[in-house]
Short mmCIF file of C-alpha atoms in Angstrom, two decimals:
data_model
loop_
_atom_site.label_atom_id
_atom_site.label_comp_id
_atom_site.label_asym_id
_atom_site.label_seq_id
_atom_site.Cartn_x
_atom_site.Cartn_y
_atom_site.Cartn_z
CA UNK A 1 139.56 -200.41 15.39
CA UNK A 2 142.92 -199.80 14.36
CA UNK A 3 144.17 -197.40 16.97
CA UNK A 4 144.00 -198.51 20.65
CA UNK A 5 140.62 -197.54 22.19
CA UNK A 6 140.98 -194.54 24.70
CA UNK A 7 139.24 -195.53 28.00
CA UNK A 8 138.04 -193.44 30.88
CA UNK A 9 138.01 -195.51 34.29
CA UNK A 10 136.00 -193.96 37.14
CA UNK A 11 134.18 -195.18 40.20
CA UNK A 12 132.45 -194.09 43.55
CA UNK A 13 134.49 -196.11 46.09
CA UNK A 14 137.58 -193.97 45.60
CA UNK A 15 140.56 -194.21 43.81
CA UNK A 16 142.33 -196.57 46.24
CA UNK A 17 139.57 -199.28 46.03
CA UNK A 18 140.55 -202.85 45.13
CA UNK A 19 137.52 -202.84 42.59
CA UNK A 20 138.83 -200.00 40.46
CA UNK A 21 142.34 -201.66 40.44
CA UNK A 22 140.95 -204.75 38.97
CA UNK A 23 139.03 -202.62 36.29
CA UNK A 24 142.13 -200.67 35.56
CA UNK A 25 144.39 -203.87 35.09
CA UNK A 26 141.71 -205.23 32.61
CA UNK A 27 141.30 -202.07 30.72
CA UNK A 28 145.21 -201.97 30.20
CA UNK A 29 144.67 -205.16 28.26
CA UNK A 30 142.36 -203.33 25.85
CA UNK A 31 143.36 -199.67 25.51
CA UNK A 32 145.08 -196.39 26.68
CA UNK A 33 143.69 -195.94 30.13
CA UNK A 34 142.91 -192.53 32.06
CA UNK A 35 141.45 -192.74 35.50
CA UNK A 36 139.71 -189.97 37.29
CA UNK A 37 138.26 -191.17 40.46
CA UNK A 38 136.96 -189.49 43.72
CA UNK A 39 139.84 -189.11 46.45
CA UNK A 40 137.54 -190.85 48.82
CA UNK A 41 134.42 -192.92 49.31
CA UNK A 42 131.32 -191.55 47.35
CA UNK A 43 128.99 -194.30 47.44
CA UNK A 44 125.16 -193.54 47.60
CA UNK A 45 125.88 -190.19 45.82
CA UNK A 46 123.69 -190.60 42.94
CA UNK A 47 123.97 -188.23 40.22
CA UNK A 48 124.95 -185.58 42.66
CA UNK A 49 127.26 -182.64 41.21
CA UNK A 50 129.25 -180.10 43.08
CA UNK A 51 128.08 -176.71 42.58
CA UNK A 52 128.43 -175.01 45.88
CA UNK A 53 132.02 -175.37 46.44
CA UNK A 54 135.12 -175.69 44.13
CA UNK A 55 136.76 -178.85 42.92
CA UNK A 56 140.04 -180.22 42.99
CA UNK A 57 141.57 -182.40 40.39
CA UNK A 58 145.29 -183.70 41.21
CA UNK A 59 147.45 -185.84 39.06
CA UNK A 60 148.65 -188.95 40.83
CA UNK A 61 150.83 -191.98 40.20
CA UNK A 62 149.46 -195.24 41.71
CA UNK A 63 149.63 -197.74 38.85
CA UNK A 64 151.97 -197.80 35.97
CA UNK A 65 151.28 -196.93 32.38
CA UNK A 66 148.07 -195.23 33.50
CA UNK A 67 147.08 -191.57 33.41
CA UNK A 68 145.52 -191.11 36.88
CA UNK A 69 143.85 -187.95 38.64
CA UNK A 70 142.05 -188.00 42.00
CA UNK A 71 139.01 -185.55 42.23
CA UNK A 72 137.70 -183.96 45.51
CA UNK A 73 134.12 -184.16 43.91
CA UNK A 74 131.24 -186.82 43.19
CA UNK A 75 131.52 -189.72 40.66
CA UNK A 76 129.56 -187.47 38.16
CA UNK A 77 132.05 -184.58 38.71
CA UNK A 78 134.66 -186.97 37.72
CA UNK A 79 133.29 -187.70 34.32
CA UNK A 80 132.55 -184.02 33.74
CA UNK A 81 136.21 -182.91 34.70
CA UNK A 82 137.57 -185.68 32.62
CA UNK A 83 135.70 -184.72 29.53
CA UNK A 84 136.40 -181.12 29.82
CA UNK A 85 139.64 -180.76 31.52
CA UNK A 86 141.52 -183.90 30.64
CA UNK A 87 140.12 -185.19 27.08
CA UNK A 88 139.30 -181.57 26.23
CA UNK A 89 136.33 -182.53 24.42
CA UNK A 90 138.11 -185.22 22.32
CA UNK A 91 135.92 -187.70 24.05
CA UNK A 92 137.25 -191.09 24.93
CA UNK A 93 136.00 -194.35 23.14
CA UNK A 94 134.66 -195.88 26.05
CA UNK A 95 133.68 -194.98 29.97
CA UNK A 96 133.71 -197.69 32.58
CA UNK A 97 132.80 -197.35 36.23
CA UNK A 98 133.51 -199.70 39.25
CA UNK A 99 134.08 -202.36 39.74
CA UNK A 100 131.68 -201.44 42.61
CA UNK A 101 132.00 -203.05 46.02
CA UNK A 102 128.42 -204.03 46.32
CA UNK A 103 125.54 -204.77 43.89
CA UNK A 104 123.87 -201.97 41.95
CA UNK A 105 121.06 -203.93 40.52
CA UNK A 106 117.32 -202.88 40.54
CA UNK A 107 116.53 -199.58 41.94
CA UNK A 108 120.04 -199.23 43.02
CA UNK A 109 120.84 -197.88 39.73
CA UNK A 110 119.45 -194.60 41.08
CA UNK A 111 121.38 -194.40 44.30
CA UNK A 112 124.68 -195.62 42.75
CA UNK A 113 127.60 -193.11 42.35
CA UNK A 114 129.08 -195.70 40.25
CA UNK A 115 126.01 -196.06 37.70
CA UNK A 116 125.48 -192.44 37.90
CA UNK A 117 128.94 -191.85 36.56
CA UNK A 118 128.32 -194.33 33.84
CA UNK A 119 125.06 -192.59 33.00
CA UNK A 120 126.92 -189.24 32.75
CA UNK A 121 129.20 -190.71 30.34
CA UNK A 122 126.27 -191.89 28.35
CA UNK A 123 124.84 -188.38 28.50
CA UNK A 124 128.13 -187.11 27.05
CA UNK A 125 127.60 -189.55 24.13
CA UNK A 126 130.50 -191.84 25.43
CA UNK A 127 129.82 -195.69 25.19
CA UNK A 128 129.45 -196.20 29.04
CA UNK A 129 129.34 -199.26 31.25
CA UNK A 130 128.86 -199.63 35.18
CA UNK A 131 130.41 -202.66 36.78
CA UNK A 132 129.42 -203.94 40.23
CA UNK A 133 129.99 -207.06 42.44
CA UNK A 134 127.88 -208.92 45.01
CA UNK A 135 130.37 -208.11 48.08
CA UNK A 136 130.81 -204.91 49.66
CA UNK A 137 133.83 -205.60 51.61
CA UNK A 138 137.11 -203.96 50.83
CA UNK A 139 138.76 -207.36 50.50
CA UNK A 140 136.00 -208.50 47.85
CA UNK A 141 137.65 -211.07 45.19
CA UNK A 142 136.97 -209.74 41.78
CA UNK A 143 139.00 -212.26 39.89
CA UNK A 144 136.23 -214.03 38.34
CA UNK A 145 134.83 -210.82 36.98
CA UNK A 146 137.74 -210.18 34.70
CA UNK A 147 137.26 -212.19 31.63
CA UNK A 148 133.44 -210.98 31.65
CA UNK A 149 134.53 -207.34 32.01
CA UNK A 150 137.05 -207.75 29.17
CA UNK A 151 134.55 -209.49 26.78
CA UNK A 152 131.44 -206.94 27.55
CA UNK A 153 133.90 -203.98 26.95
CA UNK A 154 135.21 -205.61 23.56
CA UNK A 155 131.46 -206.37 22.52
CA UNK A 156 130.62 -202.80 23.35
CA UNK A 157 133.29 -201.46 21.35
CA UNK A 158 132.70 -203.60 18.39
CA UNK A 159 128.87 -203.53 18.27
CA UNK A 160 128.25 -199.95 19.75
CA UNK A 161 125.31 -199.12 21.93
CA UNK A 162 122.03 -197.55 20.95
CA UNK A 163 121.90 -193.78 21.36
CA UNK A 164 121.25 -192.66 25.00
CA UNK A 165 121.76 -196.36 26.22
CA UNK A 166 124.45 -197.39 28.68
CA UNK A 167 124.95 -201.02 30.38
CA UNK A 168 124.61 -201.91 34.06
CA UNK A 169 126.66 -205.07 34.69
CA UNK A 170 126.27 -206.88 38.09
CA UNK A 171 128.32 -209.78 39.11
CA UNK A 172 127.42 -212.54 41.61
CA UNK A 173 130.09 -213.27 44.22
CA UNK A 174 132.74 -215.96 43.57
CA UNK A 175 130.83 -218.48 45.84
CA UNK A 176 129.73 -220.54 42.86
CA UNK A 177 130.88 -220.80 39.21
CA UNK A 178 129.10 -218.17 36.99
CA UNK A 179 126.35 -219.34 34.81
CA UNK A 180 126.98 -216.86 32.03
CA UNK A 181 125.75 -213.48 30.96
CA UNK A 182 121.91 -212.51 30.91
CA UNK A 183 120.32 -209.61 29.31
CA UNK A 184 117.77 -208.30 31.84
CA UNK A 185 115.40 -205.46 32.91
CA UNK A 186 115.66 -203.61 36.28
CA UNK A 187 113.70 -205.49 38.88
CA UNK A 188 110.83 -203.87 40.61
CA UNK A 189 112.29 -203.86 44.04
CA UNK A 190 113.08 -201.23 46.78
CA UNK A 191 114.80 -200.64 50.07
CA UNK A 192 112.59 -200.87 53.38
CA UNK A 193 114.40 -198.31 55.13
CA UNK A 194 115.07 -198.71 58.96
CA UNK A 195 116.83 -195.90 60.85
CA UNK A 196 119.19 -196.95 63.41
CA UNK A 197 118.15 -194.15 65.98
CA UNK A 198 120.80 -193.00 68.77
CA UNK A 199 121.52 -190.57 71.12
CA UNK A 200 124.92 -188.54 71.16
CA UNK A 201 126.73 -187.46 74.16
CA UNK A 202 125.14 -184.25 74.16
CA UNK A 203 121.65 -185.98 74.48
CA UNK A 204 120.72 -185.35 71.03
CA UNK A 205 119.13 -187.75 68.57
CA UNK A 206 120.86 -189.09 65.48
CA UNK A 207 120.08 -191.46 62.78
CA UNK A 208 121.98 -193.94 60.65
CA UNK A 209 120.37 -195.04 57.46
CA UNK A 210 120.05 -198.62 57.13
CA UNK A 211 117.49 -200.93 55.29
CA UNK A 212 116.31 -204.33 53.92
CA UNK A 213 116.30 -204.78 50.26
CA UNK A 214 112.82 -206.09 49.12
CA UNK A 215 112.22 -207.71 45.88
CA UNK A 216 108.49 -207.17 44.73
CA UNK A 217 109.16 -208.83 41.24
CA UNK A 218 108.45 -212.28 40.29
CA UNK A 219 109.69 -211.91 36.87
CA UNK A 220 112.36 -214.31 35.51
CA UNK A 221 113.74 -211.64 33.05
CA UNK A 222 114.94 -209.35 35.91
CA UNK A 223 118.47 -208.60 37.20
CA UNK A 224 117.58 -209.85 40.74
CA UNK A 225 116.35 -213.21 39.25
CA UNK A 226 119.66 -213.42 37.09
CA UNK A 227 121.99 -212.82 39.87
CA UNK A 228 120.07 -215.17 42.31
CA UNK A 229 120.78 -217.93 39.42
CA UNK A 230 124.42 -216.83 39.30
CA UNK A 231 124.12 -215.09 36.01
CA UNK A 232 126.11 -211.87 35.26
CA UNK A 233 123.23 -209.58 34.86
CA UNK A 234 123.38 -206.80 32.00
CA UNK A 235 120.74 -204.14 32.05
CA UNK A 236 120.35 -201.56 29.48
CA UNK A 237 119.90 -198.40 31.07
CA UNK A 238 118.46 -194.90 29.84
CA UNK A 239 118.48 -191.42 31.20
CA UNK A 240 115.25 -190.51 29.45
CA UNK A 241 113.12 -190.73 32.51
CA UNK A 242 109.98 -189.79 30.70
CA UNK A 243 107.05 -192.16 31.40
CA UNK A 244 105.88 -192.08 27.72
CA UNK A 245 103.15 -194.59 28.42
CA UNK A 246 101.58 -192.11 30.92
CA UNK A 247 101.21 -189.20 28.53
CA UNK A 248 97.85 -190.13 27.01
CA UNK A 249 96.47 -190.77 30.37
CA UNK A 250 97.56 -187.54 31.61
CA UNK A 251 96.04 -185.77 28.43
CA UNK A 252 92.69 -187.00 29.65
CA UNK A 253 92.75 -185.00 32.91
CA UNK A 254 90.44 -181.95 33.21
CA UNK A 255 92.62 -179.15 34.59
CA UNK A 256 90.68 -176.27 36.04
CA UNK A 257 93.16 -173.60 35.16
CA UNK B 1 88.20 -188.12 49.62
CA UNK B 2 86.44 -187.29 52.86
CA UNK B 3 89.18 -186.61 55.23
CA UNK B 4 91.78 -184.00 54.45
CA UNK B 5 94.65 -185.43 52.58
CA UNK B 6 98.04 -185.65 54.41
CA UNK B 7 100.74 -184.21 52.41
CA UNK B 8 104.41 -184.13 52.75
CA UNK B 9 106.37 -181.22 51.58
CA UNK B 10 110.14 -181.22 50.90
CA UNK B 11 112.71 -179.34 48.65
CA UNK B 12 116.19 -178.88 47.84
CA UNK B 13 116.81 -175.28 48.30
CA UNK B 14 116.48 -175.50 52.06
CA UNK B 15 113.73 -174.94 54.63
CA UNK B 16 113.85 -171.19 54.75
CA UNK B 17 113.43 -170.96 50.75
CA UNK B 18 110.70 -168.71 49.64
CA UNK B 19 109.84 -171.52 47.28
CA UNK B 20 108.91 -173.82 49.76
CA UNK B 21 106.87 -171.22 51.49
CA UNK B 22 104.78 -170.68 48.53
CA UNK B 23 104.29 -174.47 48.26
CA UNK B 24 103.51 -174.98 52.03
CA UNK B 25 100.89 -172.09 51.70
CA UNK B 26 99.18 -173.50 48.82
CA UNK B 27 99.30 -177.21 50.36
CA UNK B 28 97.69 -175.78 53.62
CA UNK B 29 94.45 -174.83 51.50
CA UNK B 30 94.48 -178.65 50.56
CA UNK B 31 95.31 -180.86 53.46
CA UNK B 32 97.19 -181.43 56.54
CA UNK B 33 100.87 -180.47 55.90
CA UNK B 34 103.99 -181.88 57.14
CA UNK B 35 107.42 -180.33 55.96
CA UNK B 36 110.72 -182.20 56.13
CA UNK B 37 113.33 -180.16 54.34
CA UNK B 38 117.13 -179.67 54.22
CA UNK B 39 118.55 -177.47 56.85
CA UNK B 40 120.62 -175.79 54.05
CA UNK B 41 120.94 -175.89 50.04
CA UNK B 42 121.05 -179.22 48.56
CA UNK B 43 120.89 -178.19 44.83
CA UNK B 44 122.22 -180.66 42.50
CA UNK B 45 122.41 -183.54 44.99
CA UNK B 46 120.54 -185.72 42.58
CA UNK B 47 119.30 -188.89 44.26
CA UNK B 48 122.36 -188.83 46.84
CA UNK B 49 121.59 -190.73 50.12
CA UNK B 50 123.63 -190.38 53.33
CA UNK B 51 125.45 -193.49 54.32
CA UNK B 52 128.77 -192.37 55.53
CA UNK B 53 127.58 -190.00 58.31
CA UNK B 54 124.67 -189.95 60.83
CA UNK B 55 121.48 -187.73 60.07
CA UNK B 56 119.91 -185.13 62.26
CA UNK B 57 116.21 -184.57 62.18
CA UNK B 58 114.92 -181.51 64.39
CA UNK B 59 111.48 -180.27 64.78
CA UNK B 60 111.23 -176.42 64.13
CA UNK B 61 108.37 -173.87 63.90
CA UNK B 62 108.68 -171.49 61.05
CA UNK B 63 104.90 -171.30 59.64
CA UNK B 64 101.78 -171.65 61.81
CA UNK B 65 99.66 -174.98 61.56
CA UNK B 66 102.55 -176.86 59.92
CA UNK B 67 104.29 -179.84 61.25
CA UNK B 68 107.93 -179.03 60.32
CA UNK B 69 111.23 -180.61 60.49
CA UNK B 70 114.65 -179.64 59.31
CA UNK B 71 117.17 -182.47 58.18
CA UNK B 72 120.86 -182.30 57.90
CA UNK B 73 120.94 -184.78 54.96
CA UNK B 74 119.80 -184.66 51.25
CA UNK B 75 116.38 -184.21 49.80
CA UNK B 76 116.03 -187.97 49.42
CA UNK B 77 117.29 -188.68 53.04
CA UNK B 78 114.52 -186.13 53.93
CA UNK B 79 111.72 -188.30 52.28
CA UNK B 80 113.16 -191.62 53.47
CA UNK B 81 113.21 -190.16 57.22
CA UNK B 82 109.72 -188.52 56.81
CA UNK B 83 108.28 -191.88 55.80
CA UNK B 84 110.03 -193.98 58.28
CA UNK B 85 110.21 -191.57 61.45
CA UNK B 86 107.39 -189.06 61.18
CA UNK B 87 104.74 -190.99 59.19
CA UNK B 88 105.85 -194.17 60.59
CA UNK B 89 104.89 -196.33 57.47
CA UNK B 90 101.27 -194.51 57.44
CA UNK B 91 102.35 -192.98 54.27
CA UNK B 92 101.04 -189.36 53.23
CA UNK B 93 98.48 -188.99 50.43
CA UNK B 94 100.80 -186.75 48.49
CA UNK B 95 104.45 -185.79 48.49
CA UNK B 96 105.33 -182.41 46.75
CA UNK B 97 108.72 -181.04 46.17
CA UNK B 98 109.97 -177.35 45.51
CA UNK B 99 109.05 -175.03 44.59
CA UNK B 100 112.77 -174.94 43.15
CA UNK B 101 114.35 -171.85 42.26
CA UNK B 102 115.61 -172.71 38.92
CA UNK B 103 114.24 -174.98 36.19
CA UNK B 104 114.38 -178.83 36.56
CA UNK B 105 113.24 -179.56 33.06
CA UNK B 106 114.90 -182.15 30.58
CA UNK B 107 118.13 -183.74 31.64
CA UNK B 108 118.04 -181.65 34.87
CA UNK B 109 115.55 -184.25 36.22
CA UNK B 110 118.52 -186.49 36.92
CA UNK B 111 120.64 -183.73 38.67
CA UNK B 112 118.03 -182.15 40.83
CA UNK B 113 117.61 -182.80 44.42
CA UNK B 114 114.15 -181.24 43.94
CA UNK B 115 112.95 -183.99 41.68
CA UNK B 116 114.90 -186.84 43.18
CA UNK B 117 112.87 -186.10 46.40
CA UNK B 118 109.70 -186.73 44.26
CA UNK B 119 111.20 -189.74 42.69
CA UNK B 120 112.03 -191.12 46.25
CA UNK B 121 108.28 -190.56 47.07
CA UNK B 122 107.01 -192.25 43.98
CA UNK B 123 109.56 -195.36 44.90
CA UNK B 124 107.69 -195.27 48.34
CA UNK B 125 104.48 -195.53 46.15
CA UNK B 126 103.21 -192.15 47.23
CA UNK B 127 101.58 -189.99 44.50
CA UNK B 128 104.56 -187.42 44.02
CA UNK B 129 104.90 -184.14 42.03
CA UNK B 130 108.17 -181.88 41.81
CA UNK B 131 107.70 -178.02 40.93
CA UNK B 132 110.16 -175.92 39.74
CA UNK B 133 110.20 -172.23 38.20
CA UNK B 134 112.40 -170.63 35.72
CA UNK B 135 114.02 -168.09 38.06
CA UNK B 136 116.89 -169.32 40.21
CA UNK B 137 117.05 -166.11 42.39
CA UNK B 138 116.13 -166.26 46.19
CA UNK B 139 113.67 -163.23 45.42
CA UNK B 140 111.98 -165.33 42.63
CA UNK B 141 108.34 -164.46 42.48
CA UNK B 142 106.24 -167.63 42.58
CA UNK B 143 102.86 -165.91 42.81
CA UNK B 144 101.61 -166.95 39.25
CA UNK B 145 102.28 -170.68 39.86
CA UNK B 146 99.97 -170.79 42.92
CA UNK B 147 96.89 -171.91 41.10
CA UNK B 148 98.44 -174.40 38.84
CA UNK B 149 100.30 -175.89 41.76
CA UNK B 150 96.85 -176.29 43.45
CA UNK B 151 94.84 -177.55 40.59
CA UNK B 152 97.77 -180.20 39.71
CA UNK B 153 97.73 -181.44 43.14
CA UNK B 154 93.87 -181.66 43.42
CA UNK B 155 93.83 -183.44 39.91
CA UNK B 156 96.46 -185.89 41.14
CA UNK B 157 94.66 -186.73 44.27
CA UNK B 158 91.49 -187.12 42.02
CA UNK B 159 92.75 -189.20 39.17
CA UNK B 160 95.87 -190.86 40.88
CA UNK B 161 98.74 -191.61 39.03
CA UNK B 162 99.74 -194.86 37.17
CA UNK B 163 102.00 -197.21 39.28
CA UNK B 164 105.65 -195.88 39.34
CA UNK B 165 104.89 -192.48 37.73
CA UNK B 166 105.50 -189.12 39.22
CA UNK B 167 105.05 -185.81 37.84
CA UNK B 168 107.74 -183.11 36.77
CA UNK B 169 106.12 -179.63 36.62
CA UNK B 170 107.98 -176.67 35.52
CA UNK B 171 106.82 -172.99 35.36
CA UNK B 172 108.04 -170.19 33.10
CA UNK B 173 108.87 -167.30 35.02
CA UNK B 174 106.30 -164.31 35.44
CA UNK B 175 107.34 -162.02 32.66
CA UNK B 176 104.30 -162.89 30.48
CA UNK B 177 101.06 -164.56 31.06
CA UNK B 178 100.99 -168.47 31.14
CA UNK B 179 99.56 -170.10 28.04
CA UNK B 180 98.18 -173.19 30.16
CA UNK B 181 99.38 -176.78 31.05
CA UNK B 182 100.98 -179.08 28.50
CA UNK B 183 101.76 -182.71 29.07
CA UNK B 184 105.47 -183.20 27.70
CA UNK B 185 108.28 -185.72 27.22
CA UNK B 186 111.75 -184.81 28.76
CA UNK B 187 113.56 -182.86 25.91
CA UNK B 188 116.86 -184.33 24.49
CA UNK B 189 119.18 -181.55 25.86
CA UNK B 190 122.22 -181.50 27.86
CA UNK B 191 124.73 -179.20 29.72
CA UNK B 192 127.86 -178.33 28.02
CA UNK B 193 130.40 -178.01 30.85
CA UNK B 194 132.51 -175.27 31.41
CA UNK B 195 134.95 -175.27 34.34
CA UNK B 196 135.96 -172.05 35.42
CA UNK B 197 139.79 -172.70 36.65
CA UNK B 198 141.14 -170.58 39.19
CA UNK B 199 144.38 -170.45 41.51
CA UNK B 200 144.09 -170.35 45.19
CA UNK B 201 146.43 -168.27 47.62
CA UNK B 202 148.38 -171.44 47.98
CA UNK B 203 149.22 -171.57 44.16
CA UNK B 204 147.02 -174.92 43.60
CA UNK B 205 144.45 -175.07 40.95
CA UNK B 206 140.78 -175.41 41.49
CA UNK B 207 137.58 -175.37 39.28
CA UNK B 208 133.91 -174.26 39.50
CA UNK B 209 131.39 -176.13 37.65
CA UNK B 210 129.57 -173.96 35.18
CA UNK B 211 127.81 -174.72 31.93
CA UNK B 212 125.68 -173.75 29.07
CA UNK B 213 122.20 -175.72 28.41
CA UNK B 214 122.01 -177.13 24.94
CA UNK B 215 118.81 -178.38 23.57
CA UNK B 216 119.40 -181.04 20.76
CA UNK B 217 115.50 -181.29 20.56
CA UNK B 218 113.48 -180.07 17.64
CA UNK B 219 110.25 -181.65 18.88
CA UNK B 220 107.08 -179.70 19.89
CA UNK B 221 106.32 -182.08 22.53
CA UNK B 222 109.11 -181.51 24.84
CA UNK B 223 109.18 -179.65 27.92
CA UNK B 224 111.79 -177.25 26.67
CA UNK B 225 109.58 -176.39 23.89
CA UNK B 226 106.45 -175.84 26.18
CA UNK B 227 108.51 -173.69 28.43
CA UNK B 228 109.90 -171.43 25.59
CA UNK B 229 106.13 -170.98 24.58
CA UNK B 230 105.16 -169.99 28.15
CA UNK B 231 103.21 -173.17 28.86
CA UNK B 232 103.64 -174.89 32.48
CA UNK B 233 105.20 -178.31 31.43
CA UNK B 234 104.14 -181.61 32.88
CA UNK B 235 106.28 -184.45 32.25
CA UNK B 236 105.33 -187.98 33.72
CA UNK B 237 108.60 -189.45 35.07
CA UNK B 238 109.41 -193.04 35.84
CA UNK B 239 112.21 -194.63 37.95
CA UNK B 240 112.36 -197.67 35.82
CA UNK B 241 115.57 -196.75 33.96
CA UNK B 242 115.64 -199.95 31.77
CA UNK B 243 116.08 -199.21 28.14
CA UNK B 244 113.29 -201.90 27.13
CA UNK B 245 113.83 -201.25 23.46
CA UNK B 246 117.35 -202.06 23.66
CA UNK B 247 117.17 -205.72 25.17
CA UNK B 248 116.61 -207.50 21.90
CA UNK B 249 119.62 -205.68 20.21
CA UNK B 250 121.64 -206.79 23.31
CA UNK B 251 120.48 -210.36 22.86
CA UNK B 252 122.08 -210.49 19.38
CA UNK B 253 125.53 -209.87 20.60
CA UNK B 254 127.80 -212.76 20.63
CA UNK B 255 129.65 -212.99 23.87
CA UNK B 256 132.86 -214.91 23.90
CA UNK B 257 132.61 -216.01 27.64
#
């Protein structure tokens, strides 16, 4: 690539998060950086879009040499606004999301605003990658991720991704040296919900969503396994949600209408 | 099945929508009905969950012979609260979502609160179906859907769905007689965004998300094709988003870290 690649950076933890600061710094080493990120936390927003109220998009100046905008909407709104109003259809060469404070492996891909922003990038036919770290604290240390983030982005720009495919990259925390990169599939795991039930001062009940992550997958080719063994997990993700293998089964059903 | 099936009904248009009323009426012909639905519109919420604020769940009594609750959260929150706080782990035999005012075919499966509620049901290992109609108006006529909804639910209870698979059912509107049921795949189509840019009374810009649906798929086995030919489209959907076909490609990349 002769010209510097143009890179869109987005996240779901909000534009002031340390995770996006790390991602911006690494992307500045690779290309021309544009940031469009939520003006506040948007974790767990999944693929939500804002249709019932208007959106704000305001230019701000947090980091030098970077074109930055904060957006009142969801992570997916950020990507849509970036493509339409900032890049004006001249799409960026890469869309990166994160680095998320907290893992987005396994089923979390579906709840995560970080990953949904990357999915939206892929729907827009932009090579897209979501990055997440196994540390949800605001003080999380992202330093051990930097060289992997850079290399995965450079390899993506060089090799290009198959049509309709993006990457979900998760990092172990910095408690042990990383074992390398492992290409994986999404583990068969889920959250067992537990609602913390409380009573407000007006005697009405309310609930906080909490839960316990349960891995039901014994495979050694899953992202959960890779992270447990201190690998950087890379899962190729697609937005064709068709269960193609089930079509012949369903064609055997005898509908009565 | 000797006992009446226990059925969870949810939606994203809110508990007072005509679409969920139709679905409740049909489900009452089949089994014991429990409704947990948002207290207001939650269209386009995708797979969002509520983690930054508490949730409310209040019993209400809109329709006779039905256990009903309104929830302050997203469609996915409704399913989680239903499973955890109402069914208390003794999961229902069926989870149905809708009938949505507006199509959820093709890529809309990923933006739709209606479909995400059904996906969450499937993650909870409950046979789950989302229903949607090609008419987004509040006054939409759902009458032509009733016998299909009933039959698809009965067939699902009888045949059971493959592990990790749910159904995305879309109905043409009532302008022509229905041609029957067609098992399909998700069409390769997307929204071309168009933001309606306006200026508020305080001279600040704001944006309304709008868009044009663009079908890039010539196949005659897609849901878009089926609906255009007045079939009821049934797409099996999975929540394993791994692009399994891309794993070998990625294993060929030469990472430098």
